[in-house]
Short mmCIF file of C-alpha atoms and ligand atoms in Angstrom, two decimals:
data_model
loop_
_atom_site.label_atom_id
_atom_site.label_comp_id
_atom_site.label_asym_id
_atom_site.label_seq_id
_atom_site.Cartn_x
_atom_site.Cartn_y
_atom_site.Cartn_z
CA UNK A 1 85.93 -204.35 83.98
CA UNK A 2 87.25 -204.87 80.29
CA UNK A 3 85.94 -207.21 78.48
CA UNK A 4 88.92 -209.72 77.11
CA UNK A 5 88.27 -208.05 73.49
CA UNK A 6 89.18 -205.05 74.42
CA UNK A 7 92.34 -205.86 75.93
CA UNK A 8 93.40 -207.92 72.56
CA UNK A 9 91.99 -204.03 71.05
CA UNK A 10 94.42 -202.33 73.57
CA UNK A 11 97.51 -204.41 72.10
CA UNK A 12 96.32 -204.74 68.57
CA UNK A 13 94.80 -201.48 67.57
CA UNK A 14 92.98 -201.90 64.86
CA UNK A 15 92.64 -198.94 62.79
CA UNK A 16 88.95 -198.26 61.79
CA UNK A 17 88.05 -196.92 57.45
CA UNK A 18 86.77 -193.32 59.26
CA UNK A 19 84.69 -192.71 55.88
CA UNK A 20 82.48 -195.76 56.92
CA UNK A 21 81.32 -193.37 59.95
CA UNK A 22 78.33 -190.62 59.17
CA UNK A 23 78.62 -187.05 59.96
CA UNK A 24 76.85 -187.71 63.37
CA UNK A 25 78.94 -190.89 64.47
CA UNK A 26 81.86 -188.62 63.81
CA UNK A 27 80.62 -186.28 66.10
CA UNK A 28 79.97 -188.79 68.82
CA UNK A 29 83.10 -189.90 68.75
CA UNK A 30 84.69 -186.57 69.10
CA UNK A 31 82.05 -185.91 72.22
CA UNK A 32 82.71 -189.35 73.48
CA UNK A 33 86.42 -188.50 73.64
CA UNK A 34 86.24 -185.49 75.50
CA UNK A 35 86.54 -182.81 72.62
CA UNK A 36 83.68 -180.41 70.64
CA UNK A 37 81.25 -182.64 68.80
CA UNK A 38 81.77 -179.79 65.81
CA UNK A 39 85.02 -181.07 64.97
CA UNK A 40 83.32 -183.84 63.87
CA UNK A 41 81.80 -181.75 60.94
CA UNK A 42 85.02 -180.30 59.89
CA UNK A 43 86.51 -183.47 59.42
CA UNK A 44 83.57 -184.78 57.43
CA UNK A 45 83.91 -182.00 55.18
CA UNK A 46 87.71 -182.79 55.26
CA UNK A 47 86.71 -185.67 54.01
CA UNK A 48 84.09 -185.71 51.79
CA UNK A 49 84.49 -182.46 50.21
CA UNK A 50 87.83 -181.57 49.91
CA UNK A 51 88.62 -185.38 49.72
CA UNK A 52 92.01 -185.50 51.65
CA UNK A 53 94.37 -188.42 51.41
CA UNK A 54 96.02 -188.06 55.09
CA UNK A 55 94.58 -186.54 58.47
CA UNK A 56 97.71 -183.95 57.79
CA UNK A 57 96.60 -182.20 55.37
CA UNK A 58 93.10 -181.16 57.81
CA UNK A 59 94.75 -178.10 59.13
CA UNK A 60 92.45 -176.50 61.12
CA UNK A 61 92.77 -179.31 63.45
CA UNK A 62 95.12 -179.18 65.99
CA UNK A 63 98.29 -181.48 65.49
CA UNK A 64 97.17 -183.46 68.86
CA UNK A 65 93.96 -183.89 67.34
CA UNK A 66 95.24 -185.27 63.97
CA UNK A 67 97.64 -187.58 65.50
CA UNK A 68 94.72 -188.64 67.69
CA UNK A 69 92.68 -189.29 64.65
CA UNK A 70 95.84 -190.97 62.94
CA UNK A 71 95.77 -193.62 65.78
CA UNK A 72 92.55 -194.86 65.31
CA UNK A 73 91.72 -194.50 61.48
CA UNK A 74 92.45 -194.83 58.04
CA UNK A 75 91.95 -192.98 55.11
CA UNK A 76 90.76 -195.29 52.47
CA UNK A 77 90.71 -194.03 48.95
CA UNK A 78 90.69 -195.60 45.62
CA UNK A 79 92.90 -196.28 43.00
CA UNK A 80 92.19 -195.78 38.52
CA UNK A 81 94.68 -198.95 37.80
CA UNK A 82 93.66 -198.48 34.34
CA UNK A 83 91.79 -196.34 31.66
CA UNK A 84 90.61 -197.80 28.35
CA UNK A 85 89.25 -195.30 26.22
CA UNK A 86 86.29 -196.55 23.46
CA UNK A 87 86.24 -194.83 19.64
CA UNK A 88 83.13 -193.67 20.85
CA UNK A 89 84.27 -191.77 23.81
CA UNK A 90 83.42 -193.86 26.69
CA UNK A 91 86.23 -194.71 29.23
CA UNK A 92 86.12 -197.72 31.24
CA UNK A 93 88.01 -197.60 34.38
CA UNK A 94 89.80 -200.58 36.27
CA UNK A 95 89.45 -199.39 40.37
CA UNK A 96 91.39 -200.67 42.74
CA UNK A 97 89.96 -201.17 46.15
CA UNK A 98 92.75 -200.69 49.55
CA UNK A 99 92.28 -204.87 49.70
CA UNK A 100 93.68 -205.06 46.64
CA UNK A 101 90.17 -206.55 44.59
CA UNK A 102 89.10 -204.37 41.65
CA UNK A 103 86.02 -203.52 40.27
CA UNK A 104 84.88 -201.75 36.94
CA UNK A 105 83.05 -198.01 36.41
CA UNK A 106 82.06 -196.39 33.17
CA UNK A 107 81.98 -192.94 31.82
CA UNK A 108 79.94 -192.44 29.21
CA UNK A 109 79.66 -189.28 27.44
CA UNK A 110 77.15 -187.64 24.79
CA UNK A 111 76.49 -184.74 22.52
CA UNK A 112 73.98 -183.64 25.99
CA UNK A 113 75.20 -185.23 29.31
CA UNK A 114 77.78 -187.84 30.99
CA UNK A 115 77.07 -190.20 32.72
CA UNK A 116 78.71 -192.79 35.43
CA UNK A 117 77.58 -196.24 35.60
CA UNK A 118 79.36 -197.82 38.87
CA UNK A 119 79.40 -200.51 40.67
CA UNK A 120 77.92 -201.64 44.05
CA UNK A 121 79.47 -204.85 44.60
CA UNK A 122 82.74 -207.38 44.05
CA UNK A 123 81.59 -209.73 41.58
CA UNK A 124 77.74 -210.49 42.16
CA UNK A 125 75.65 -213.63 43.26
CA UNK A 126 72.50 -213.67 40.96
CA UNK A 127 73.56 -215.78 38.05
CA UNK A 128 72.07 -214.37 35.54
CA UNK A 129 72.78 -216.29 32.41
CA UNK A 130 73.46 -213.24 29.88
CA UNK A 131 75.57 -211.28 32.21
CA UNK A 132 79.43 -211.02 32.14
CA UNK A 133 79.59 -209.99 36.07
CA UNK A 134 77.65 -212.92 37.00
CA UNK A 135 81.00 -215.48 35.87
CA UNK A 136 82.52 -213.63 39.09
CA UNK A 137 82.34 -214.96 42.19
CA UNK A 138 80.41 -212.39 44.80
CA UNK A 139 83.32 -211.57 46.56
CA UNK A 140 82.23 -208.54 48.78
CA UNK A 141 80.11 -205.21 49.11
CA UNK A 142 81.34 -202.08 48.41
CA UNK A 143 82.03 -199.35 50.90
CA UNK A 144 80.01 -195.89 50.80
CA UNK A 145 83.51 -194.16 50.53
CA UNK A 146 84.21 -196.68 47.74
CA UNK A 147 81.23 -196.22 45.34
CA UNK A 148 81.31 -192.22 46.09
CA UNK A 149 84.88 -192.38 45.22
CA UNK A 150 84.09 -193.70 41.30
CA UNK A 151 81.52 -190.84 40.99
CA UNK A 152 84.54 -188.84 41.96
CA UNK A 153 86.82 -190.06 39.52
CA UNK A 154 84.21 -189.84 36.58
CA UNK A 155 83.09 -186.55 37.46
CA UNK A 156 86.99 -185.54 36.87
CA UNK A 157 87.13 -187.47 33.57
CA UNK A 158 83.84 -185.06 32.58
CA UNK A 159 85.86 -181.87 33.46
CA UNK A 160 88.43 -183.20 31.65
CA UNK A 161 86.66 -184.68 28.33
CA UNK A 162 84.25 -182.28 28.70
CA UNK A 163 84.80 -179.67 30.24
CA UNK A 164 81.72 -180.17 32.43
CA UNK A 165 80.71 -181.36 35.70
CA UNK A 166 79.14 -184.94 35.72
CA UNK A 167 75.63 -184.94 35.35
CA UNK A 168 74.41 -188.40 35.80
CA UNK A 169 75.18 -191.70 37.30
CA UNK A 170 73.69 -194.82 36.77
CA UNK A 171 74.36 -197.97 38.86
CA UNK A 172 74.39 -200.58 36.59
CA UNK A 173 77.56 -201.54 36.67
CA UNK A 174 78.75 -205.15 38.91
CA UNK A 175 76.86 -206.55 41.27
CA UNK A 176 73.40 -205.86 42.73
CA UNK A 177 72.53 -202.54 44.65
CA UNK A 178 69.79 -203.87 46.64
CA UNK A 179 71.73 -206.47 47.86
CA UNK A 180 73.66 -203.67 49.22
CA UNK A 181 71.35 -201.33 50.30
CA UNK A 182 72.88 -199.93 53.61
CA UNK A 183 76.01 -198.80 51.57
CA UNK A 184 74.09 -197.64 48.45
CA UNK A 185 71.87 -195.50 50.07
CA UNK A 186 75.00 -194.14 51.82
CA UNK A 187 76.96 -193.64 49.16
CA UNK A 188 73.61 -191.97 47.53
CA UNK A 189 73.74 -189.42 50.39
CA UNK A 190 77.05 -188.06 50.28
CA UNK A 191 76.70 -187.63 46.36
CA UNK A 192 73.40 -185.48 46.91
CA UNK A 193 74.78 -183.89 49.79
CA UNK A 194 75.85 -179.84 49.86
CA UNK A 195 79.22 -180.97 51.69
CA UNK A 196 79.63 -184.12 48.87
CA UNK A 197 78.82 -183.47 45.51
CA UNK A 198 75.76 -181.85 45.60
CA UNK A 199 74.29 -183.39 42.87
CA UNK A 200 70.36 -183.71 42.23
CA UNK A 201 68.89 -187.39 43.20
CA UNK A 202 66.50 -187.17 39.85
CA UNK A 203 69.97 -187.31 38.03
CA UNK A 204 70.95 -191.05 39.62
CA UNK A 205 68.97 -194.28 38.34
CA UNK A 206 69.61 -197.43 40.56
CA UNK A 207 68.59 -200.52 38.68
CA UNK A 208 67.88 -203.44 40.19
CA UNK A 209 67.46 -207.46 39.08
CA UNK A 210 63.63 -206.66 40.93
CA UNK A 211 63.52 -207.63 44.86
CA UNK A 212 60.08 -206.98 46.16
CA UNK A 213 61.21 -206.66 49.44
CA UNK A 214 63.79 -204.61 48.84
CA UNK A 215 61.89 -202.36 46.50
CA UNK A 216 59.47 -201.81 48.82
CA UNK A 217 61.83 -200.90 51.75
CA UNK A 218 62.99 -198.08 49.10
CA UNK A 219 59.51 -196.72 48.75
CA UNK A 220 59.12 -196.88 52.58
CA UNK A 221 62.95 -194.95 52.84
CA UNK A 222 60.87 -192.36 50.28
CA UNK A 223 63.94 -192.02 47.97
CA UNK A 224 64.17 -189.46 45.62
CA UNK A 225 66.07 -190.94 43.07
CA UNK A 226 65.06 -193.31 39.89
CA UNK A 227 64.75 -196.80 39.84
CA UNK A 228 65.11 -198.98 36.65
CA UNK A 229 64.12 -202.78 36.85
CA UNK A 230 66.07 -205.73 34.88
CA UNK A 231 62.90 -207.48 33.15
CA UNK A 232 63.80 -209.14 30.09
CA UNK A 233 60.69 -211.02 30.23
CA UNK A 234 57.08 -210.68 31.46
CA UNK A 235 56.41 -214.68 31.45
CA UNK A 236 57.86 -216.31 34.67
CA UNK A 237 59.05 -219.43 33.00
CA UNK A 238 60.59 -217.38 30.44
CA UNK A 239 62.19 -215.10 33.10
CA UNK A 240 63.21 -217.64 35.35
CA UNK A 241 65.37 -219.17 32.37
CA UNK A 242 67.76 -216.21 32.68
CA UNK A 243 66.85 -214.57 35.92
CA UNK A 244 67.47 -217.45 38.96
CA UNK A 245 65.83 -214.76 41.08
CA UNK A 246 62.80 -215.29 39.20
CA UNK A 247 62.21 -218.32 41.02
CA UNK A 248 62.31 -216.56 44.55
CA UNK A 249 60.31 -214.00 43.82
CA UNK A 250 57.95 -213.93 40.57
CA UNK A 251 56.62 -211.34 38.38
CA UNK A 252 53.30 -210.71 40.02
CA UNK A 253 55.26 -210.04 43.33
CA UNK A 254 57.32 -207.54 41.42
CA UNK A 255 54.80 -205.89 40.37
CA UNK A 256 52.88 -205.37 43.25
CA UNK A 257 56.02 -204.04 44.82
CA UNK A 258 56.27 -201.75 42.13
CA UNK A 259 52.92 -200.54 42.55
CA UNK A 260 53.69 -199.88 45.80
CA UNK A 261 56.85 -198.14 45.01
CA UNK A 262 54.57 -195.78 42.75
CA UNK A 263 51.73 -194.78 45.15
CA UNK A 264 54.94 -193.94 47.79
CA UNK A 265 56.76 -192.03 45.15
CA UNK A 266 55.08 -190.65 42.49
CA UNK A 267 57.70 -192.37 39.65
CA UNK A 268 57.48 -194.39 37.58
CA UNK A 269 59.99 -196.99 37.04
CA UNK A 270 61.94 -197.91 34.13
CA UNK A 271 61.88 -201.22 32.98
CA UNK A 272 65.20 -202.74 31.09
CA UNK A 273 64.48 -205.25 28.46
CA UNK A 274 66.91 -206.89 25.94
CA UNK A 275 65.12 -209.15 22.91
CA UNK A 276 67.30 -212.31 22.09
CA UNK A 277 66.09 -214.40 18.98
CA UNK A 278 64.26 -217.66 20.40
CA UNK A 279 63.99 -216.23 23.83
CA UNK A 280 61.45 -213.46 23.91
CA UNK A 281 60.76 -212.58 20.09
CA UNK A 282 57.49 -213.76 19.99
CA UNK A 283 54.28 -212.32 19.73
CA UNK A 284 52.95 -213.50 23.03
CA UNK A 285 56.07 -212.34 24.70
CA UNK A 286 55.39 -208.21 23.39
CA UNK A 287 51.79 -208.74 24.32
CA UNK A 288 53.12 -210.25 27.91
CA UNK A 289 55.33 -206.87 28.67
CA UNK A 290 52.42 -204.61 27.30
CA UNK A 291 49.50 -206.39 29.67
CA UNK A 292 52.51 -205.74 32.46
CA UNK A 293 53.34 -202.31 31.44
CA UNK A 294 49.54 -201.25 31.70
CA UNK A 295 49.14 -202.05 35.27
CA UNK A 296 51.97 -200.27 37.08
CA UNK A 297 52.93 -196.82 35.73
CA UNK A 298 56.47 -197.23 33.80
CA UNK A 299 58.41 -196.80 30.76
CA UNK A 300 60.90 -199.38 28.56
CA UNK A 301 64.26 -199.40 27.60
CA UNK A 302 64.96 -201.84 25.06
CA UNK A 303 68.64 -202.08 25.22
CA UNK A 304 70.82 -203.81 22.90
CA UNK A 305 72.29 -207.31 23.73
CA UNK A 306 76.14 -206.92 24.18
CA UNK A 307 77.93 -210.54 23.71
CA UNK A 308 80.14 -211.67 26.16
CA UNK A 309 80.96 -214.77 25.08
CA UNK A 310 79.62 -217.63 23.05
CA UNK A 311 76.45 -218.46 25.37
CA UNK A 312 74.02 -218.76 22.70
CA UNK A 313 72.67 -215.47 23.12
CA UNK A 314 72.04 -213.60 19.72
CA UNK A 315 70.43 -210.13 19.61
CA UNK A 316 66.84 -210.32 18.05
CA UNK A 317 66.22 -209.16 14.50
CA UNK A 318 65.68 -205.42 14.60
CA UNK A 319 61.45 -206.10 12.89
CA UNK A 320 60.93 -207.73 16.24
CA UNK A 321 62.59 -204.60 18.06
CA UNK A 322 60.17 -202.67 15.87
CA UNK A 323 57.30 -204.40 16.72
CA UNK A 324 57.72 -204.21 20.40
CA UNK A 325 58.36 -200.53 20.11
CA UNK A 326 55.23 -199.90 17.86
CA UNK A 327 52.51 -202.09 20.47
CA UNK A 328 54.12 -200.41 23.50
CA UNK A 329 53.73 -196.88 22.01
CA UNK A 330 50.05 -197.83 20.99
CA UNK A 331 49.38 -199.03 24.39
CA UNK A 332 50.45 -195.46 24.94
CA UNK A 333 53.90 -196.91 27.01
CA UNK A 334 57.07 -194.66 26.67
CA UNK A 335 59.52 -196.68 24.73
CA UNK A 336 63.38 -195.97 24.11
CA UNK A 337 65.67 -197.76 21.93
CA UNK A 338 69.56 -197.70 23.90
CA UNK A 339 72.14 -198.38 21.94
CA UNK A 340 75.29 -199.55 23.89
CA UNK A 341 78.19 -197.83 24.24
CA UNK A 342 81.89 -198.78 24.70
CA UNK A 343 80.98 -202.14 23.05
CA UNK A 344 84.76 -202.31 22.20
CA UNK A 345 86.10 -202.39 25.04
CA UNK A 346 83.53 -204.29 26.79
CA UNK A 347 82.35 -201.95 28.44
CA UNK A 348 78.78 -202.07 27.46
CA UNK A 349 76.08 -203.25 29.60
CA UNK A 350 76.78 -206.48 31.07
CA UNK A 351 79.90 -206.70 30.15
CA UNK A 352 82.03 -205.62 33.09
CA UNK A 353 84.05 -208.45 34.04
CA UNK A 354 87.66 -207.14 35.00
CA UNK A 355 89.53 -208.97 31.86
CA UNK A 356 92.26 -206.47 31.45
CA UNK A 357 93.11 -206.90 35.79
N1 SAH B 401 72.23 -205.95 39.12
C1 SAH B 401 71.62 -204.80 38.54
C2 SAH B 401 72.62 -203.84 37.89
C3 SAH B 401 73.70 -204.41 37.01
S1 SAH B 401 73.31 -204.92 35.38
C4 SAH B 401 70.56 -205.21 37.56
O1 SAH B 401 70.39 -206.40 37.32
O2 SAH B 401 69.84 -204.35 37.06
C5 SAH B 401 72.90 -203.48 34.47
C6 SAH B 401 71.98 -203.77 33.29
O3 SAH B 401 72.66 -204.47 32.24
C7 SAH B 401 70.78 -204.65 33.65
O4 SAH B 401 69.62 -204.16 33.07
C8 SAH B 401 71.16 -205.98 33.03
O5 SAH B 401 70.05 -206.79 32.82
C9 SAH B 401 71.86 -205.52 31.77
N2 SAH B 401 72.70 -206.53 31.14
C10 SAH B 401 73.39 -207.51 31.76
N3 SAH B 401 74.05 -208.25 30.84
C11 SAH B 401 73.79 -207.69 29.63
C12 SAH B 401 74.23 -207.95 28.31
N4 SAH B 401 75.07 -208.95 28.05
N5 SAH B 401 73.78 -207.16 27.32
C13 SAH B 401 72.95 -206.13 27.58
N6 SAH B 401 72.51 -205.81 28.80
C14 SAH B 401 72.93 -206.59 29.83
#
């Protein structure tokens, strides 16, 4: 007997995003409609690798079986609304999503790779107090289809700059990956995948505001990829000032997530770290992230602050930059200094927050 949803299905039909299913729910479907379950791998690679617009153009399907597919899906791709381009080569990109919302995706190029920093979700619900994204409302999570589909787009923008394939990505741009793990991971497939883009998971760095639980589901999924924590601080009620999430879940349960995420994995993960003048320029706060960096294998970016608007938030003076950088490396703690990119276009670090769309 049908259920009454189905009958409102019957009348209504309501066309499914086909890149939401994997290669194997593809090939149920083709089984569970009465046809060779193999078809279902041509049309993945249809779709993920040649990256057709229309079940037309997937010609060695027969025209019954395209209109078939036609009936029941869409082909959701997205759009580049709008390319600024940075004197220092990086592009920011304005994408726009089939629903119409729009979300932001870097590519950053230097003298030895390029790299695409993209986003995970609409918007983002952490409140952080320094970030840009955080003044957006969350508003949803990105598809698979629709984070693969930036890497996509950058990776051209390499050819074309560059004259090389991409070779990293980053996601640091809006909104939280762990928050959106299903779809991340996903997404993280298809661009390490021979039919996708078959690039190496020790080139893609997933950094995260720091959920334990989350973290630790990662180590237990035995990813191969790199994760990079948001720390900022190493004292909670310094943390907590800027980080809300610092509330929920302090440092010492970080860490021993991260620990965990070490003995599973073997890496070691990167921590970010900006220095703002009153904040975290003291003495006690260096000697806070060095006691934290010596008890979980890792490394620190200090990353320059980018401004977003007047919040009070100054960069640190660059002797107190120093002077982290000189205890960390005699603690014997890997220590880079990033300087941001695309700052003129705001499309540095924290500052993706879609005011061009
Ligand atoms: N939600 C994830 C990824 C997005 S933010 C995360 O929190 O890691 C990417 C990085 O930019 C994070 O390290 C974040 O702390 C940093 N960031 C945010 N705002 C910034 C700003 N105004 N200046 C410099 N870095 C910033």
């Amino acid at each position: 007997m049908k259920r009454p949803d189905q009958g409102r299905f019957f009348l209504m039909p309501d066309k499914r995003d086909i890149r939401a299913l994997t290669r194997e729910e593809l090939r149920v479907f083709f089984s569970d409609n009465g046809m060779q379950s193999f078809r279902g791998n041509q049309v993945y690679e249809w779709l993920w690798n040649k990256g057709v617009h229309s079940f037309q153009e997937m010609t060695n399907l027969s025209k019954e079986t395209r209109e078939f597919l036609d009936t029941h899906f869409v082909i959701n791709h997205i759009r580049v609304d709008q390319m600024q381009q940075s004197s220092d080569g990086t592009v920011k990109n304005a994408i726009r999503l089939h629903d119409g919302l729009i979300v932001e995706s870097v590519f950053i190029p230097t003298s030895t790779r390029t790299t695409a920093c993209v986003s995970s979700q609409v918007g983002c619900s952490l409140d952080c107090t320094f970030c840009a994204t955080a003044r957006l409302k969350k508003m949803r999570n990105l598809n698979p289809d629709e984070i693969y589909d930036q890497v996509v787009a950058i990776d051209q923008q390499s050819r074309a700059y560059k004259n090389h394939k991409l070779s990293n990505i980053v996601f640091m741009g809006m909104g939280e990956p762990l928050l959106n793990y299903k779809n991340v991971l996903k997404s993280i497939e298809m661009i390490t995948s021979p039919e996708g883009l078959g690039m190496s998971p020790r080139r893609i760095t997933l950094s995260t505001v720091g959920l334990p639980k989350m973290i630790m589901k990662l180590a237990d999924d035995e990813v191969r990829f790199n994760l990079a924590v948001s720390l900022h601080s190493a004292i909670d009620e310094v943390r907590s000032t800027m980080m809300p999430i610092n509330e929920k879940s302090n440092l010492e349960d970080l860490l021993k997530s991260l620990q965990y995420w070490y003995e599973k994995t073997n890496s070691r993960v990167t921590f970010e770290y900006v220095v703002w003048k009153g904040i975290n320029d003291r003495q006690k706060d260096i000697d806070a992230l060095v006691a934290y960096c010596r008890r979980v294998p890792s490394k620190v970016n200090l990353i320059e602050y980018n401004a977003i608007d007047e919040d009070g938030f100054e960069q640190a003076d660059e002797e107190v930059i120093e002077k982290y950088r000189q205890d960390l490396e005699r603690n014997k703690i890997v220590v880079n200094i990033r300087r941001s990119r695309g700052k003129d276009i705001d499309a540095a670090c924290g500052q993706l927050a879609n005011k061009t769309a």
